[in-house]
Amino acid sequence: MRAADALRAAIARLQAAGVEDAPRDARRLMAHALGIAPDRITLHLPDPLLPEADARFEAALAARTARQPVAQIVGERLFWGRPFRVTRDTLDPRPETECLIEAALAAPFATLLDLGTGTGCIAITLLAERPAARGVATDLSPAALAVAEGNALALGTADRLDCRRSDWFAAVPERFDLILSNPPYIAAHEMAELAPEVREWEPRMALTPEGDGLDAYRAITAGASAHLAPGGRLLLEIGAGQGADVAGLCASAGLTEVRILPDLDGRDRLVAARRPAV
Ligand SMILES: C[S@@+](CC[C@H](N)C(=O)[O-])C[C@H]1O[C@@H](n2cnc3c(N)ncnc32)[C@H](O)[C@@H]1O
């Protein structure tokens, strides 16, 4: 069968399975099966699909019709232009989290702490962008930490990043210029409304702290002042409608310059705060 025919059949199959952007995903999975860059696919469409690539494409399509996320199937996701390994133990890095990177890079820092690091995308990106900086990345999940360590090695930041198992600040005695987190923030009652790709395939502990969705923010804001250098910054990614609550937690914890910042779509996406300089 020609690759073009296999692609057409795959799009119909993914559409029937309820996949939202079936043409995009089918092309990405075919590129994965052929071992080529996604933007090279058109060149290969007139060619026959050889048995090995056909088998890889079939396995990838079976996984996608079961609603496994594309990043888990192909094993990686681009974040801030760099490839991060993604597994079932890690959150698939989201484009909106790049707002956190932009905000972090807007001011200098020499040391950073990334709480709940997952693939390590936040800490590793920032260390790659600031070659003189060092950092600590924590997660409660040993499996996620192993992925973050591998990503740090692959992206040349392992010598400046300490990946450490910790329940938020429990195993972190140091102070930092910058603390960041994209913590689990979905309320328990909202979990049932998530797309199957998220609800059934991403780690529950990466999605929700249970309850009203704010417990991770409570823990992080409560410990922030004791772990920030004077004048140090806290940057938190937030979910829809959580800005006022998280800003309130920052203010109650004695942090100043508390701001709610929007993402590129104009939705509240970050809360930024600072430990007073004196
Ligand atoms: C929303 S994911 C974010 C992952 C990554 N930072 C990103 O932005 O793609 C939240 C992460 O927090 C971790 N986590 C959940 N509870 C935690 C806790 N009590 N202490 C530390 N990390 C925790 C999860 O394992 C998960 O990796």
PDB file of C-alpha atoms and ligand atoms in Angstrom:
ATOM      1  CA  MET A   1       0.000   0.000   0.000  1.00  0.00           C
ATOM      2  CA  ARG A   2       1.233   3.523  -0.747  1.00  0.00           C
ATOM      3  CA  ALA A   3       1.880   5.708   2.286  1.00  0.00           C
ATOM      4  CA  ALA A   4      -0.767   8.143   1.002  1.00  0.00           C
ATOM      5  CA  ASP A   5      -3.460   5.414   1.046  1.00  0.00           C
ATOM      6  CA  ALA A   6      -2.394   4.220   4.493  1.00  0.00           C
ATOM      7  CA  LEU A   7      -2.589   7.803   5.740  1.00  0.00           C
ATOM      8  CA  ARG A   8      -6.096   8.307   4.326  1.00  0.00           C
ATOM      9  CA  ALA A   9      -7.340   5.097   5.976  1.00  0.00           C
ATOM     10  CA  ALA A  10      -5.669   6.071   9.251  1.00  0.00           C
ATOM     11  CA  ILE A  11      -7.381   9.473   9.334  1.00  0.00           C
ATOM     12  CA  ALA A  12     -10.790   7.831   8.911  1.00  0.00           C
ATOM     13  CA  ARG A  13      -9.977   5.337  11.668  1.00  0.00           C
ATOM     14  CA  LEU A  14      -8.868   8.019  14.117  1.00  0.00           C
ATOM     15  CA  GLN A  15     -11.922  10.147  13.310  1.00  0.00           C
ATOM     16  CA  ALA A  16     -14.170   7.162  14.030  1.00  0.00           C
ATOM     17  CA  ALA A  17     -12.411   6.750  17.398  1.00  0.00           C
ATOM     18  CA  GLY A  18     -13.275  10.363  18.305  1.00  0.00           C
ATOM     19  CA  VAL A  19      -9.749  11.786  17.996  1.00  0.00           C
ATOM     20  CA  GLU A  20     -10.067  15.561  17.733  1.00  0.00           C
ATOM     21  CA  ASP A  21      -7.469  16.437  15.068  1.00  0.00           C
ATOM     22  CA  ALA A  22      -7.191  13.115  13.236  1.00  0.00           C
ATOM     23  CA  PRO A  23      -5.269  14.407  10.142  1.00  0.00           C
ATOM     24  CA  ARG A  24      -2.578  16.065  12.272  1.00  0.00           C
ATOM     25  CA  ASP A  25      -2.152  13.028  14.517  1.00  0.00           C
ATOM     26  CA  ALA A  26      -2.141  10.533  11.622  1.00  0.00           C
ATOM     27  CA  ARG A  27       0.647  12.479   9.908  1.00  0.00           C
ATOM     28  CA  ARG A  28       2.665  12.710  13.127  1.00  0.00           C
ATOM     29  CA  LEU A  29       2.291   8.965  13.748  1.00  0.00           C
ATOM     30  CA  MET A  30       3.251   8.135  10.170  1.00  0.00           C
ATOM     31  CA  ALA A  31       6.371  10.293  10.483  1.00  0.00           C
ATOM     32  CA  HIS A  32       7.164   8.355  13.668  1.00  0.00           C
ATOM     33  CA  ALA A  33       6.612   5.024  11.869  1.00  0.00           C
ATOM     34  CA  LEU A  34       8.859   6.108   8.983  1.00  0.00           C
ATOM     35  CA  GLY A  35      11.494   7.545  11.322  1.00  0.00           C
ATOM     36  CA  ILE A  36      11.426  10.939   9.607  1.00  0.00           C
ATOM     37  CA  ALA A  37      10.772  14.521  10.726  1.00  0.00           C
ATOM     38  CA  PRO A  38       7.031  15.404  10.604  1.00  0.00           C
ATOM     39  CA  ASP A  39       7.648  18.177   8.061  1.00  0.00           C
ATOM     40  CA  ARG A  40       9.159  15.629   5.567  1.00  0.00           C
ATOM     41  CA  ILE A  41       6.045  13.457   5.337  1.00  0.00           C
ATOM     42  CA  THR A  42       4.662  14.847   2.055  1.00  0.00           C
ATOM     43  CA  LEU A  43       7.817  13.750   0.215  1.00  0.00           C
ATOM     44  CA  HIS A  44       7.217  10.131   1.257  1.00  0.00           C
ATOM     45  CA  LEU A  45       3.488   9.877   0.527  1.00  0.00           C
ATOM     46  CA  PRO A  46       3.840   8.475  -3.041  1.00  0.00           C
ATOM     47  CA  ASP A  47       6.152   5.648  -1.813  1.00  0.00           C
ATOM     48  CA  PRO A  48       4.991   2.173  -0.762  1.00  0.00           C
ATOM     49  CA  LEU A  49       4.812   1.663   3.000  1.00  0.00           C
ATOM     50  CA  LEU A  50       7.362  -1.090   3.735  1.00  0.00           C
ATOM     51  CA  PRO A  51       6.353  -3.906   6.129  1.00  0.00           C
ATOM     52  CA  GLU A  52       8.406  -2.677   9.088  1.00  0.00           C
ATOM     53  CA  ALA A  53       7.040   0.878   8.883  1.00  0.00           C
ATOM     54  CA  ASP A  54       3.558  -0.530   8.276  1.00  0.00           C
ATOM     55  CA  ALA A  55       3.772  -2.566  11.507  1.00  0.00           C
ATOM     56  CA  ARG A  56       5.016   0.459  13.462  1.00  0.00           C
ATOM     57  CA  PHE A  57       2.227   2.610  12.020  1.00  0.00           C
ATOM     58  CA  GLU A  58      -0.390  -0.008  12.913  1.00  0.00           C
ATOM     59  CA  ALA A  59       0.871  -0.218  16.526  1.00  0.00           C
ATOM     60  CA  ALA A  60       0.838   3.572  16.823  1.00  0.00           C
ATOM     61  CA  LEU A  61      -2.687   3.799  15.393  1.00  0.00           C
ATOM     62  CA  ALA A  62      -3.966   1.109  17.745  1.00  0.00           C
ATOM     63  CA  ALA A  63      -2.568   3.100  20.682  1.00  0.00           C
ATOM     64  CA  ARG A  64      -4.071   6.360  19.394  1.00  0.00           C
ATOM     65  CA  THR A  65      -7.516   4.818  18.836  1.00  0.00           C
ATOM     66  CA  ALA A  66      -7.289   3.740  22.514  1.00  0.00           C
ATOM     67  CA  ARG A  67      -6.771   7.504  23.058  1.00  0.00           C
ATOM     68  CA  GLN A  68      -3.155   7.293  24.237  1.00  0.00           C
ATOM     69  CA  PRO A  69      -1.647  10.779  23.791  1.00  0.00           C
ATOM     70  CA  VAL A  70       0.578  11.254  20.737  1.00  0.00           C
ATOM     71  CA  ALA A  71       3.537  12.370  22.882  1.00  0.00           C
ATOM     72  CA  GLN A  72       3.445   9.086  24.829  1.00  0.00           C
ATOM     73  CA  ILE A  73       3.248   7.067  21.595  1.00  0.00           C
ATOM     74  CA  VAL A  74       6.143   8.821  19.868  1.00  0.00           C
ATOM     75  CA  GLY A  75       7.920   9.190  23.227  1.00  0.00           C
ATOM     76  CA  GLU A  76       8.709  12.879  23.127  1.00  0.00           C
ATOM     77  CA  ARG A  77       7.346  16.427  23.112  1.00  0.00           C
ATOM     78  CA  LEU A  78       9.005  19.650  21.983  1.00  0.00           C
ATOM     79  CA  PHE A  79       9.029  22.276  24.739  1.00  0.00           C
ATOM     80  CA  TRP A  80      10.635  25.703  24.218  1.00  0.00           C
ATOM     81  CA  GLY A  81      12.217  24.156  21.092  1.00  0.00           C
ATOM     82  CA  ARG A  82      13.855  21.194  22.842  1.00  0.00           C
ATOM     83  CA  PRO A  83      12.773  17.515  22.751  1.00  0.00           C
ATOM     84  CA  PHE A  84      11.720  16.054  26.118  1.00  0.00           C
ATOM     85  CA  ARG A  85      11.185  12.336  26.648  1.00  0.00           C
ATOM     86  CA  VAL A  86       7.596  11.683  27.797  1.00  0.00           C
ATOM     87  CA  THR A  87       6.279   8.468  29.372  1.00  0.00           C
ATOM     88  CA  ARG A  88       3.121   7.308  31.143  1.00  0.00           C
ATOM     89  CA  ASP A  89       4.759   8.463  34.390  1.00  0.00           C
ATOM     90  CA  THR A  90       5.033  12.096  33.348  1.00  0.00           C
ATOM     91  CA  LEU A  91       2.703  14.898  32.390  1.00  0.00           C
ATOM     92  CA  ASP A  92       2.969  15.697  28.669  1.00  0.00           C
ATOM     93  CA  PRO A  93       4.461  19.248  28.779  1.00  0.00           C
ATOM     94  CA  ARG A  94       1.834  21.759  27.652  1.00  0.00           C
ATOM     95  CA  PRO A  95       2.496  24.786  25.426  1.00  0.00           C
ATOM     96  CA  GLU A  96       0.850  27.058  28.038  1.00  0.00           C
ATOM     97  CA  THR A  97       3.633  26.178  30.494  1.00  0.00           C
ATOM     98  CA  GLU A  98       6.004  28.095  28.208  1.00  0.00           C
ATOM     99  CA  CYS A  99       4.479  31.245  29.808  1.00  0.00           C
ATOM    100  CA  LEU A 100       6.241  30.231  33.020  1.00  0.00           C
ATOM    101  CA  ILE A 101       9.542  30.074  31.121  1.00  0.00           C
ATOM    102  CA  GLU A 102       8.975  33.500  29.576  1.00  0.00           C
ATOM    103  CA  ALA A 103       8.193  35.038  32.975  1.00  0.00           C
ATOM    104  CA  ALA A 104      11.193  33.347  34.610  1.00  0.00           C
ATOM    105  CA  LEU A 105      13.610  34.580  31.947  1.00  0.00           C
ATOM    106  CA  ALA A 106      12.380  38.166  32.326  1.00  0.00           C
ATOM    107  CA  ALA A 107      14.637  38.673  35.388  1.00  0.00           C
ATOM    108  CA  PRO A 108      18.027  37.278  36.417  1.00  0.00           C
ATOM    109  CA  PHE A 109      18.479  34.242  38.715  1.00  0.00           C
ATOM    110  CA  ALA A 110      21.454  32.100  39.724  1.00  0.00           C
ATOM    111  CA  THR A 111      19.576  29.327  41.533  1.00  0.00           C
ATOM    112  CA  LEU A 112      16.153  27.782  40.925  1.00  0.00           C
ATOM    113  CA  LEU A 113      13.837  25.217  42.441  1.00  0.00           C
ATOM    114  CA  ASP A 114      11.236  23.458  40.252  1.00  0.00           C
ATOM    115  CA  LEU A 115       8.606  21.727  42.411  1.00  0.00           C
ATOM    116  CA  GLY A 116       6.807  18.792  40.742  1.00  0.00           C
ATOM    117  CA  THR A 117       9.188  18.620  37.790  1.00  0.00           C
ATOM    118  CA  GLY A 118       7.633  15.750  35.740  1.00  0.00           C
ATOM    119  CA  THR A 119       9.748  15.516  32.560  1.00  0.00           C
ATOM    120  CA  GLY A 120      11.934  18.290  33.976  1.00  0.00           C
ATOM    121  CA  CYS A 121      10.801  20.605  31.175  1.00  0.00           C
ATOM    122  CA  ILE A 122      10.722  23.763  33.335  1.00  0.00           C
ATOM    123  CA  ALA A 123      14.013  23.359  35.224  1.00  0.00           C
ATOM    124  CA  ILE A 124      15.955  21.949  32.267  1.00  0.00           C
ATOM    125  CA  THR A 125      14.758  24.642  29.850  1.00  0.00           C
ATOM    126  CA  LEU A 126      15.711  27.409  32.264  1.00  0.00           C
ATOM    127  CA  LEU A 127      19.153  25.929  32.954  1.00  0.00           C
ATOM    128  CA  ALA A 128      19.720  25.457  29.222  1.00  0.00           C
ATOM    129  CA  GLU A 129      18.775  29.114  28.657  1.00  0.00           C
ATOM    130  CA  ARG A 130      20.926  30.358  31.565  1.00  0.00           C
ATOM    131  CA  PRO A 131      24.196  28.365  31.436  1.00  0.00           C
ATOM    132  CA  ALA A 132      25.573  29.868  34.676  1.00  0.00           C
ATOM    133  CA  ALA A 133      22.498  28.904  36.759  1.00  0.00           C
ATOM    134  CA  ARG A 134      22.058  25.787  38.917  1.00  0.00           C
ATOM    135  CA  GLY A 135      18.936  24.161  40.266  1.00  0.00           C
ATOM    136  CA  VAL A 136      17.000  21.528  42.162  1.00  0.00           C
ATOM    137  CA  ALA A 137      14.045  19.702  40.603  1.00  0.00           C
ATOM    138  CA  THR A 138      11.729  17.682  42.840  1.00  0.00           C
ATOM    139  CA  ASP A 139       8.927  15.216  42.359  1.00  0.00           C
ATOM    140  CA  LEU A 140       7.099  12.755  44.574  1.00  0.00           C
ATOM    141  CA  SER A 141       7.163  10.196  41.738  1.00  0.00           C
ATOM    142  CA  PRO A 142      10.475   8.289  41.443  1.00  0.00           C
ATOM    143  CA  ALA A 143       9.515   7.228  37.910  1.00  0.00           C
ATOM    144  CA  ALA A 144       8.991  10.839  36.824  1.00  0.00           C
ATOM    145  CA  LEU A 145      12.310  11.829  38.411  1.00  0.00           C
ATOM    146  CA  ALA A 146      14.087   9.118  36.397  1.00  0.00           C
ATOM    147  CA  VAL A 147      12.645  10.630  33.204  1.00  0.00           C
ATOM    148  CA  ALA A 148      13.701  14.141  34.307  1.00  0.00           C
ATOM    149  CA  GLU A 149      17.235  12.896  35.015  1.00  0.00           C
ATOM    150  CA  GLY A 150      17.417  11.325  31.551  1.00  0.00           C
ATOM    151  CA  ASN A 151      16.173  14.519  29.940  1.00  0.00           C
ATOM    152  CA  ALA A 152      18.701  16.600  31.888  1.00  0.00           C
ATOM    153  CA  LEU A 153      21.474  14.323  30.635  1.00  0.00           C
ATOM    154  CA  ALA A 154      20.245  14.392  27.030  1.00  0.00           C
ATOM    155  CA  LEU A 155      19.903  18.180  27.073  1.00  0.00           C
ATOM    156  CA  GLY A 156      23.280  18.876  28.684  1.00  0.00           C
ATOM    157  CA  THR A 157      22.131  20.268  32.048  1.00  0.00           C
ATOM    158  CA  ALA A 158      22.629  17.211  34.323  1.00  0.00           C
ATOM    159  CA  ASP A 159      25.746  18.657  35.975  1.00  0.00           C
ATOM    160  CA  ARG A 160      23.747  21.699  37.136  1.00  0.00           C
ATOM    161  CA  LEU A 161      20.462  20.021  38.121  1.00  0.00           C
ATOM    162  CA  ASP A 162      19.884  17.991  41.276  1.00  0.00           C
ATOM    163  CA  CYS A 163      16.775  15.813  40.741  1.00  0.00           C
ATOM    164  CA  ARG A 164      15.462  14.943  44.186  1.00  0.00           C
ATOM    165  CA  ARG A 165      12.484  12.981  45.527  1.00  0.00           C
ATOM    166  CA  SER A 166      10.527  15.268  47.826  1.00  0.00           C
ATOM    167  CA  ASP A 167       6.985  15.947  48.970  1.00  0.00           C
ATOM    168  CA  TRP A 168       7.047  19.646  47.976  1.00  0.00           C
ATOM    169  CA  PHE A 169       9.698  21.210  50.298  1.00  0.00           C
ATOM    170  CA  ALA A 170      10.147  18.215  52.643  1.00  0.00           C
ATOM    171  CA  ALA A 171      13.634  17.252  51.333  1.00  0.00           C
ATOM    172  CA  VAL A 172      14.682  20.781  50.327  1.00  0.00           C
ATOM    173  CA  PRO A 173      16.583  22.741  53.000  1.00  0.00           C
ATOM    174  CA  GLU A 174      18.136  25.323  50.626  1.00  0.00           C
ATOM    175  CA  ARG A 175      17.013  28.812  49.552  1.00  0.00           C
ATOM    176  CA  PHE A 176      16.697  29.902  45.913  1.00  0.00           C
ATOM    177  CA  ASP A 177      16.476  33.047  43.786  1.00  0.00           C
ATOM    178  CA  LEU A 178      13.545  31.557  41.885  1.00  0.00           C
ATOM    179  CA  ILE A 179      10.940  28.934  42.810  1.00  0.00           C
ATOM    180  CA  LEU A 180       8.615  27.669  40.094  1.00  0.00           C
ATOM    181  CA  SER A 181       5.874  25.115  39.944  1.00  0.00           C
ATOM    182  CA  ASN A 182       3.219  23.820  37.627  1.00  0.00           C
ATOM    183  CA  PRO A 183       1.562  21.707  40.320  1.00  0.00           C
ATOM    184  CA  PRO A 184      -1.470  19.409  40.007  1.00  0.00           C
ATOM    185  CA  TYR A 185      -4.436  21.806  40.170  1.00  0.00           C
ATOM    186  CA  ILE A 186      -7.558  20.078  38.879  1.00  0.00           C
ATOM    187  CA  ALA A 187     -10.310  19.698  41.479  1.00  0.00           C
ATOM    188  CA  ALA A 188     -11.352  16.085  42.150  1.00  0.00           C
ATOM    189  CA  HIS A 189     -14.889  16.736  40.889  1.00  0.00           C
ATOM    190  CA  GLU A 190     -13.539  18.044  37.546  1.00  0.00           C
ATOM    191  CA  MET A 191     -11.574  14.884  36.736  1.00  0.00           C
ATOM    192  CA  ALA A 192     -14.512  13.114  35.064  1.00  0.00           C
ATOM    193  CA  GLU A 193     -14.842  15.961  32.524  1.00  0.00           C
ATOM    194  CA  LEU A 194     -11.280  15.616  31.192  1.00  0.00           C
ATOM    195  CA  ALA A 195     -10.577  14.168  27.730  1.00  0.00           C
ATOM    196  CA  PRO A 196      -9.739  10.430  27.798  1.00  0.00           C
ATOM    197  CA  GLU A 197      -6.171  11.235  26.686  1.00  0.00           C
ATOM    198  CA  VAL A 198      -5.640  13.067  29.971  1.00  0.00           C
ATOM    199  CA  ARG A 199      -7.938  11.211  32.381  1.00  0.00           C
ATOM    200  CA  GLU A 200      -6.980   7.680  31.362  1.00  0.00           C
ATOM    201  CA  TRP A 201      -3.354   8.052  30.322  1.00  0.00           C
ATOM    202  CA  GLU A 202      -1.663  10.774  32.375  1.00  0.00           C
ATOM    203  CA  PRO A 203      -0.684  10.134  36.014  1.00  0.00           C
ATOM    204  CA  ARG A 204      -3.523  11.133  38.343  1.00  0.00           C
ATOM    205  CA  MET A 205      -1.032  12.627  40.815  1.00  0.00           C
ATOM    206  CA  ALA A 206       0.200  14.963  38.049  1.00  0.00           C
ATOM    207  CA  LEU A 207      -3.327  16.226  37.430  1.00  0.00           C
ATOM    208  CA  THR A 208      -5.077  16.600  40.758  1.00  0.00           C
ATOM    209  CA  PRO A 209      -4.149  17.106  44.412  1.00  0.00           C
ATOM    210  CA  GLU A 210      -7.747  15.914  45.027  1.00  0.00           C
ATOM    211  CA  GLY A 211     -10.226  18.070  46.972  1.00  0.00           C
ATOM    212  CA  ASP A 212     -10.770  21.593  45.618  1.00  0.00           C
ATOM    213  CA  GLY A 213      -7.570  21.571  43.522  1.00  0.00           C
ATOM    214  CA  LEU A 214      -5.738  24.120  45.692  1.00  0.00           C
ATOM    215  CA  ASP A 215      -3.822  21.911  48.157  1.00  0.00           C
ATOM    216  CA  ALA A 216      -0.539  22.012  46.224  1.00  0.00           C
ATOM    217  CA  TYR A 217      -0.715  25.844  46.191  1.00  0.00           C
ATOM    218  CA  ARG A 218      -1.380  25.824  49.943  1.00  0.00           C
ATOM    219  CA  ALA A 219       1.745  23.708  50.568  1.00  0.00           C
ATOM    220  CA  ILE A 220       3.948  25.667  48.154  1.00  0.00           C
ATOM    221  CA  THR A 221       2.930  29.163  49.290  1.00  0.00           C
ATOM    222  CA  ALA A 222       3.249  28.141  52.962  1.00  0.00           C
ATOM    223  CA  GLY A 223       6.879  27.080  52.397  1.00  0.00           C
ATOM    224  CA  ALA A 224       7.899  29.700  49.842  1.00  0.00           C
ATOM    225  CA  SER A 225       9.298  32.464  52.099  1.00  0.00           C
ATOM    226  CA  ALA A 226      11.513  30.010  53.996  1.00  0.00           C
ATOM    227  CA  HIS A 227      12.976  28.748  50.706  1.00  0.00           C
ATOM    228  CA  LEU A 228      13.372  32.033  48.810  1.00  0.00           C
ATOM    229  CA  ALA A 229      16.379  34.318  49.103  1.00  0.00           C
ATOM    230  CA  PRO A 230      15.397  37.881  50.107  1.00  0.00           C
ATOM    231  CA  GLY A 231      13.860  39.467  46.982  1.00  0.00           C
ATOM    232  CA  GLY A 232      13.489  36.010  45.383  1.00  0.00           C
ATOM    233  CA  ARG A 233      10.592  35.231  43.055  1.00  0.00           C
ATOM    234  CA  LEU A 234       7.808  32.624  43.122  1.00  0.00           C
ATOM    235  CA  LEU A 235       6.106  31.725  39.813  1.00  0.00           C
ATOM    236  CA  LEU A 236       3.098  29.385  39.805  1.00  0.00           C
ATOM    237  CA  GLU A 237       1.101  28.102  36.867  1.00  0.00           C
ATOM    238  CA  ILE A 238      -2.626  28.122  37.657  1.00  0.00           C
ATOM    239  CA  GLY A 239      -5.792  26.608  36.262  1.00  0.00           C
ATOM    240  CA  ALA A 240      -8.832  28.506  34.977  1.00  0.00           C
ATOM    241  CA  GLY A 241     -10.474  30.587  37.695  1.00  0.00           C
ATOM    242  CA  GLN A 242      -7.780  29.973  40.333  1.00  0.00           C
ATOM    243  CA  GLY A 243      -6.038  33.373  40.099  1.00  0.00           C
ATOM    244  CA  ALA A 244      -7.735  35.113  43.015  1.00  0.00           C
ATOM    245  CA  ASP A 245      -7.419  32.100  45.345  1.00  0.00           C
ATOM    246  CA  VAL A 246      -3.734  31.533  44.602  1.00  0.00           C
ATOM    247  CA  ALA A 247      -2.928  35.260  44.761  1.00  0.00           C
ATOM    248  CA  GLY A 248      -4.683  35.317  48.153  1.00  0.00           C
ATOM    249  CA  LEU A 249      -2.574  32.387  49.389  1.00  0.00           C
ATOM    250  CA  CYS A 250       0.605  34.238  48.318  1.00  0.00           C
ATOM    251  CA  ALA A 251      -0.440  37.415  50.130  1.00  0.00           C
ATOM    252  CA  SER A 252      -1.412  35.469  53.285  1.00  0.00           C
ATOM    253  CA  ALA A 253       2.033  33.817  53.243  1.00  0.00           C
ATOM    254  CA  GLY A 254       3.679  37.280  53.451  1.00  0.00           C
ATOM    255  CA  LEU A 255       4.763  37.482  49.800  1.00  0.00           C
ATOM    256  CA  THR A 256       4.606  40.844  48.011  1.00  0.00           C
ATOM    257  CA  GLU A 257       4.220  42.169  44.439  1.00  0.00           C
ATOM    258  CA  VAL A 258       1.570  39.500  43.853  1.00  0.00           C
ATOM    259  CA  ARG A 259       0.375  39.565  40.227  1.00  0.00           C
ATOM    260  CA  ILE A 260      -1.925  37.407  38.110  1.00  0.00           C
ATOM    261  CA  LEU A 261      -0.567  37.120  34.547  1.00  0.00           C
ATOM    262  CA  PRO A 262      -2.399  35.975  31.389  1.00  0.00           C
ATOM    263  CA  ASP A 263      -1.236  33.497  28.717  1.00  0.00           C
ATOM    264  CA  LEU A 264      -1.171  34.258  24.963  1.00  0.00           C
ATOM    265  CA  ASP A 265      -4.913  33.508  24.740  1.00  0.00           C
ATOM    266  CA  GLY A 266      -5.593  36.124  27.428  1.00  0.00           C
ATOM    267  CA  ARG A 267      -6.522  33.564  30.135  1.00  0.00           C
ATOM    268  CA  ASP A 268      -5.126  33.947  33.653  1.00  0.00           C
ATOM    269  CA  ARG A 269      -2.242  31.472  33.658  1.00  0.00           C
ATOM    270  CA  LEU A 270       0.398  32.486  36.223  1.00  0.00           C
ATOM    271  CA  VAL A 271       0.638  33.945  39.678  1.00  0.00           C
ATOM    272  CA  ALA A 272       3.911  35.768  40.347  1.00  0.00           C
ATOM    273  CA  ALA A 273       5.053  36.947  43.789  1.00  0.00           C
ATOM    274  CA  ARG A 274       8.207  37.949  45.581  1.00  0.00           C
ATOM    275  CA  ARG A 275       9.724  37.543  49.046  1.00  0.00           C
ATOM    276  CA  PRO A 276      10.307  41.051  50.402  1.00  0.00           C
ATOM    277  CA  ALA A 277      13.964  42.080  49.983  1.00  0.00           C
ATOM    278  CA  VAL A 278      14.323  43.030  53.667  1.00  0.00           C
TER     279      VAL A 278
HETATM  280  C1  LIG B   1       1.090  19.203  36.509  1.00  0.00           C
HETATM  281  S1  LIG B   1       2.471  18.103  36.665  1.00  0.00           S
HETATM  282  C2  LIG B   1       3.755  19.189  36.068  1.00  0.00           C
HETATM  283  C3  LIG B   1       4.950  18.488  35.496  1.00  0.00           C
HETATM  284  C4  LIG B   1       5.962  19.447  34.815  1.00  0.00           C
HETATM  285  N1  LIG B   1       6.468  20.405  35.775  1.00  0.00           N
HETATM  286  C5  LIG B   1       5.296  20.178  33.656  1.00  0.00           C
HETATM  287  O1  LIG B   1       5.002  21.367  33.791  1.00  0.00           O
HETATM  288  O2  LIG B   1       5.086  19.545  32.602  1.00  0.00           O
HETATM  289  C6  LIG B   1       2.685  18.093  38.424  1.00  0.00           C
HETATM  290  C7  LIG B   1       3.870  17.251  38.946  1.00  0.00           C
HETATM  291  O3  LIG B   1       3.842  17.344  40.383  1.00  0.00           O
HETATM  292  C8  LIG B   1       4.190  16.086  40.919  1.00  0.00           C
HETATM  293  N2  LIG B   1       3.659  16.006  42.292  1.00  0.00           N
HETATM  294  C9  LIG B   1       2.402  15.699  42.695  1.00  0.00           C
HETATM  295  N3  LIG B   1       2.311  15.759  44.035  1.00  0.00           N
HETATM  296  C10 LIG B   1       3.536  16.129  44.503  1.00  0.00           C
HETATM  297  C11 LIG B   1       4.067  16.366  45.808  1.00  0.00           C
HETATM  298  N4  LIG B   1       3.325  16.238  46.911  1.00  0.00           N
HETATM  299  N5  LIG B   1       5.361  16.742  45.894  1.00  0.00           N
HETATM  300  C12 LIG B   1       6.128  16.875  44.772  1.00  0.00           C
HETATM  301  N6  LIG B   1       5.684  16.663  43.515  1.00  0.00           N
HETATM  302  C13 LIG B   1       4.396  16.290  43.389  1.00  0.00           C
HETATM  303  C14 LIG B   1       3.580  15.083  39.957  1.00  0.00           C
HETATM  304  O4  LIG B   1       4.183  13.816  40.066  1.00  0.00           O
HETATM  305  C15 LIG B   1       3.813  15.768  38.604  1.00  0.00           C
HETATM  306  O5  LIG B   1       5.052  15.369  38.054  1.00  0.00           O
END
